[in-house]
PDB file of C-alpha atoms in Angstrom:
ATOM      1  CA  MET C  29       4.765  31.206  27.373  1.00 56.00           C
ATOM      2  CA  GLY C  30       4.934  29.168  24.145  1.00 66.00           C
ATOM      3  CA  ILE C  31       6.000  26.010  26.073  1.00 71.00           C
ATOM      4  CA  MET C  32       2.857  26.274  28.239  1.00 74.00           C
ATOM      5  CA  LYS C  33       0.721  26.240  24.963  1.00 78.00           C
ATOM      6  CA  MET C  34       2.538  23.378  23.519  1.00 84.00           C
ATOM      7  CA  GLY C  35       2.336  21.369  26.838  1.00 82.00           C
ATOM      8  CA  GLY C  36      -1.442  21.875  26.984  1.00 81.00           C
ATOM      9  CA  LYS C  37      -1.747  20.678  23.311  1.00 82.00           C
ATOM     10  CA  LEU C  38       0.412  17.749  24.076  1.00 83.00           C
ATOM     11  CA  TRP C  39      -1.479  16.767  27.083  1.00 82.00           C
ATOM     12  CA  SER C  40      -4.919  16.909  25.162  1.00 83.00           C
ATOM     13  CA  ASN C  41      -3.610  14.972  22.371  1.00 82.00           C
ATOM     14  CA  LEU C  42      -2.508  12.058  24.695  1.00 84.00           C
ATOM     15  CA  PHE C  43      -6.210  11.411  25.580  1.00 83.00           C
ATOM     16  CA  HIS C  44      -7.893  11.693  22.161  1.00 81.00           C
ATOM     17  CA  LYS C  45      -8.260   9.306  19.295  1.00 79.00           C
ATOM     18  CA  PRO C  46      -5.817   9.615  16.411  1.00 74.00           C
ATOM     19  CA  ALA C  47      -6.888  11.785  13.532  1.00 71.00           C
ATOM     20  CA  THR C  48      -5.446   9.395  10.835  1.00 74.00           C
ATOM     21  CA  LEU C  49      -6.925   6.354   9.390  1.00 71.00           C
ATOM     22  CA  ASP C  50      -5.308   2.752   8.839  1.00 76.00           C
ATOM     23  CA  TYR C  51      -5.298   3.664   5.066  1.00 70.00           C
ATOM     24  CA  PRO C  52      -3.956   0.531   3.488  1.00 70.00           C
ATOM     25  CA  ALA C  53      -5.954  -1.706   5.763  1.00 79.00           C
ATOM     26  CA  VAL C  54      -9.160   0.325   5.795  1.00 77.00           C
ATOM     27  CA  PRO C  55     -10.220   1.972   2.459  1.00 73.00           C
ATOM     28  CA  ARG C  56     -11.197   5.511   2.542  1.00 74.00           C
ATOM     29  CA  ASP C  57     -14.738   6.408   2.239  1.00 76.00           C
ATOM     30  CA  TYR C  58     -15.254   9.380  -0.168  1.00 75.00           C
ATOM     31  CA  PRO C  59     -18.070  11.792   0.258  1.00 74.00           C
ATOM     32  CA  ALA C  60     -20.587  11.901  -2.277  1.00 71.00           C
ATOM     33  CA  ALA C  61     -19.730  15.347  -3.543  1.00 69.00           C
ATOM     34  CA  SER C  62     -16.070  14.243  -4.190  1.00 74.00           C
ATOM     35  CA  ARG C  63     -15.018  14.490  -7.845  1.00 76.00           C
ATOM     36  CA  GLY C  64     -12.942  11.456  -8.152  1.00 82.00           C
ATOM     37  CA  HIS C  65     -11.629  10.096 -11.321  1.00 86.00           C
ATOM     38  CA  LEU C  66     -13.042   9.957 -14.903  1.00 90.00           C
ATOM     39  CA  GLU C  67     -14.650   6.827 -16.311  1.00 92.00           C
ATOM     40  CA  PHE C  68     -15.429   6.519 -19.998  1.00 94.00           C
ATOM     41  CA  ASP C  69     -18.066   4.256 -21.724  1.00 93.00           C
ATOM     42  CA  PRO C  70     -17.293   4.033 -25.397  1.00 92.00           C
ATOM     43  CA  SER C  71     -20.483   2.120 -26.373  1.00 90.00           C
ATOM     44  CA  ASP C  72     -22.635   5.393 -26.509  1.00 90.00           C
ATOM     45  CA  CYS C  73     -20.070   7.840 -27.680  1.00 93.00           C
ATOM     46  CA  ILE C  74     -20.961   9.920 -30.797  1.00 93.00           C
ATOM     47  CA  LEU C  75     -17.419  11.497 -30.976  1.00 94.00           C
ATOM     48  CA  CYS C  76     -18.728  14.921 -30.847  1.00 94.00           C
ATOM     49  CA  ASN C  77     -15.599  16.238 -28.860  1.00 95.00           C
ATOM     50  CA  ILE C  78     -17.688  18.609 -26.728  1.00 95.00           C
ATOM     51  CA  CYS C  79     -15.742  16.991 -23.733  1.00 94.00           C
ATOM     52  CA  GLY C  80     -12.460  18.110 -25.409  1.00 95.00           C
ATOM     53  CA  LYS C  81     -13.629  21.536 -26.030  1.00 95.00           C
ATOM     54  CA  LYS C  82     -14.905  21.988 -22.260  1.00 95.00           C
ATOM     55  CA  CYS C  83     -11.809  20.514 -20.667  1.00 94.00           C
ATOM     56  CA  PRO C  84      -9.645  23.385 -19.342  1.00 95.00           C
ATOM     57  CA  ALA C  85      -6.506  21.220 -18.980  1.00 94.00           C
ATOM     58  CA  ASP C  86      -6.837  19.697 -22.628  1.00 94.00           C
ATOM     59  CA  ALA C  87      -6.802  16.334 -21.115  1.00 94.00           C
ATOM     60  CA  ILE C  88      -9.389  14.561 -23.362  1.00 95.00           C
ATOM     61  CA  HIS C  89      -9.765  14.542 -27.085  1.00 95.00           C
ATOM     62  CA  ALA C  90     -12.039  12.661 -29.461  1.00 95.00           C
ATOM     63  CA  ASP C  91     -11.097  12.016 -33.054  1.00 95.00           C
ATOM     64  CA  LYS C  92     -13.698  11.016 -35.644  1.00 94.00           C
ATOM     65  CA  ALA C  93     -11.366  10.036 -38.264  1.00 94.00           C
ATOM     66  CA  SER C  94      -9.668   7.256 -36.241  1.00 95.00           C
ATOM     67  CA  ARG C  95     -12.844   6.749 -33.953  1.00 95.00           C
ATOM     68  CA  THR C  96     -10.666   7.046 -30.823  1.00 96.00           C
ATOM     69  CA  VAL C  97     -11.045   9.044 -27.513  1.00 96.00           C
ATOM     70  CA  VAL C  98      -7.696   9.799 -25.751  1.00 96.00           C
ATOM     71  CA  ILE C  99      -7.692  10.643 -21.970  1.00 95.00           C
ATOM     72  CA  GLN C 100      -4.489  11.870 -20.484  1.00 93.00           C
ATOM     73  CA  ARG C 101      -4.981  10.912 -16.815  1.00 88.00           C
ATOM     74  CA  MET C 102      -2.155  12.725 -15.331  1.00 87.00           C
ATOM     75  CA  GLN C 103      -3.202  16.010 -17.040  1.00 90.00           C
ATOM     76  CA  CYS C 104      -6.745  15.669 -15.793  1.00 89.00           C
ATOM     77  CA  ILE C 105      -7.721  18.033 -12.965  1.00 89.00           C
ATOM     78  CA  GLN C 106     -10.936  16.195 -12.096  1.00 88.00           C
ATOM     79  CA  CYS C 107     -13.033  19.213 -12.650  1.00 89.00           C
ATOM     80  CA  SER C 108     -16.032  17.237 -14.097  1.00 89.00           C
ATOM     81  CA  TYR C 109     -16.617  19.693 -16.941  1.00 92.00           C
ATOM     82  CA  CYS C 110     -16.416  17.053 -19.485  1.00 93.00           C
ATOM     83  CA  ALA C 111     -18.788  14.687 -17.691  1.00 92.00           C
ATOM     84  CA  ASP C 112     -21.269  17.381 -17.163  1.00 93.00           C
ATOM     85  CA  SER C 113     -21.269  18.550 -20.793  1.00 94.00           C
ATOM     86  CA  CYS C 114     -21.387  15.090 -22.457  1.00 94.00           C
ATOM     87  CA  PRO C 115     -24.765  14.776 -24.353  1.00 94.00           C
ATOM     88  CA  LYS C 116     -24.742  10.968 -24.340  1.00 93.00           C
ATOM     89  CA  GLY C 117     -23.495  10.575 -20.723  1.00 93.00           C
ATOM     90  CA  CYS C 118     -20.526   8.408 -21.698  1.00 93.00           C
ATOM     91  CA  LEU C 119     -18.172  10.255 -19.180  1.00 94.00           C
ATOM     92  CA  SER C 120     -18.791  10.175 -15.474  1.00 92.00           C
ATOM     93  CA  MET C 121     -16.823  10.908 -12.283  1.00 89.00           C
ATOM     94  CA  THR C 122     -16.297   7.879 -10.017  1.00 86.00           C
ATOM     95  CA  PRO C 123     -15.401   8.533  -6.247  1.00 82.00           C
ATOM     96  CA  GLY C 124     -11.675   7.703  -5.596  1.00 78.00           C
ATOM     97  CA  TYR C 125      -8.765   9.286  -7.050  1.00 73.00           C
ATOM     98  CA  THR C 126      -6.106   8.121  -9.601  1.00 71.00           C
ATOM     99  CA  GLU C 127      -3.239   6.506  -7.919  1.00 74.00           C
ATOM    100  CA  PRO C 128       0.203   8.290  -8.212  1.00 76.00           C
ATOM    101  CA  ASP C 129       2.486   6.935 -10.861  1.00 79.00           C
ATOM    102  CA  PRO C 130       5.909   7.927 -12.049  1.00 86.00           C
ATOM    103  CA  THR C 131       4.857   7.385 -15.708  1.00 86.00           C
ATOM    104  CA  LYS C 132       2.260   9.405 -17.488  1.00 85.00           C
ATOM    105  CA  VAL C 133      -0.955   7.354 -18.080  1.00 84.00           C
ATOM    106  CA  VAL C 134      -2.601   7.894 -21.426  1.00 91.00           C
ATOM    107  CA  ASP C 135      -5.754   5.776 -22.093  1.00 93.00           C
ATOM    108  CA  THR C 136      -6.801   5.419 -25.564  1.00 95.00           C
ATOM    109  CA  TYR C 137     -10.448   4.040 -26.258  1.00 95.00           C
ATOM    110  CA  THR C 138     -11.698   2.846 -29.657  1.00 95.00           C
ATOM    111  CA  VAL C 139     -15.289   3.716 -30.133  1.00 93.00           C
ATOM    112  CA  PRO C 140     -17.165   1.002 -32.044  1.00 90.00           C
ATOM    113  CA  GLU C 141     -18.884   1.612 -35.298  1.00 87.00           C
ATOM    114  CA  LYS C 142     -22.676   1.831 -34.767  1.00 78.00           C
ATOM    115  CA  GLU C 143     -24.815  -0.160 -37.224  1.00 78.00           C
ATOM    116  CA  LYS C 144     -27.338   1.938 -39.115  1.00 75.00           C
ATOM    117  CA  PRO C 145     -30.938   0.830 -38.625  1.00 73.00           C
ATOM    118  CA  ALA C 146     -32.390  -0.878 -41.596  1.00 73.00           C
ATOM    119  CA  PRO C 147     -35.032   1.196 -43.491  1.00 75.00           C
ATOM    120  CA  LYS C 148     -38.604   0.506 -42.723  1.00 76.00           C
ATOM    121  CA  ALA C 149     -40.974  -0.906 -45.396  1.00 72.00           C
ATOM    122  CA  GLY C 150     -42.120   1.727 -47.835  1.00 68.00           C
ATOM    123  CA  GLU C 151     -39.078   4.100 -47.106  1.00 66.00           C
ATOM    124  CA  THR C 152     -36.278   4.604 -49.589  1.00 63.00           C
ATOM    125  CA  ALA C 153     -32.633   4.581 -48.581  1.00 54.00           C
TER     126      ALA C 153
END
């Protein structure tokens, strides 16, 4: 009886299009709701470390003393909690996933020092 079921499935698969894509030649189109990978823009970061506190995998950490943000890419689970909680919008999830790599990827970003605005006329510093 099992051979008849397998034969029917085999016969139907002969006349259908393949379910796979030509991946290297045709890049995959990710749906809008896919989480993707984490992108960081250090220009607006205030080093509040809310992202590090929200991360369940402890994959991101902001250090005010050294003015750096460290993202451990292979530890990140792409949950988007850090991007959703960032008050300045420095973190975002971009469609597409991090490519597998045999080495652990740790990205360290240096956040530039922001210049304080000059006091207006009539104000004391």
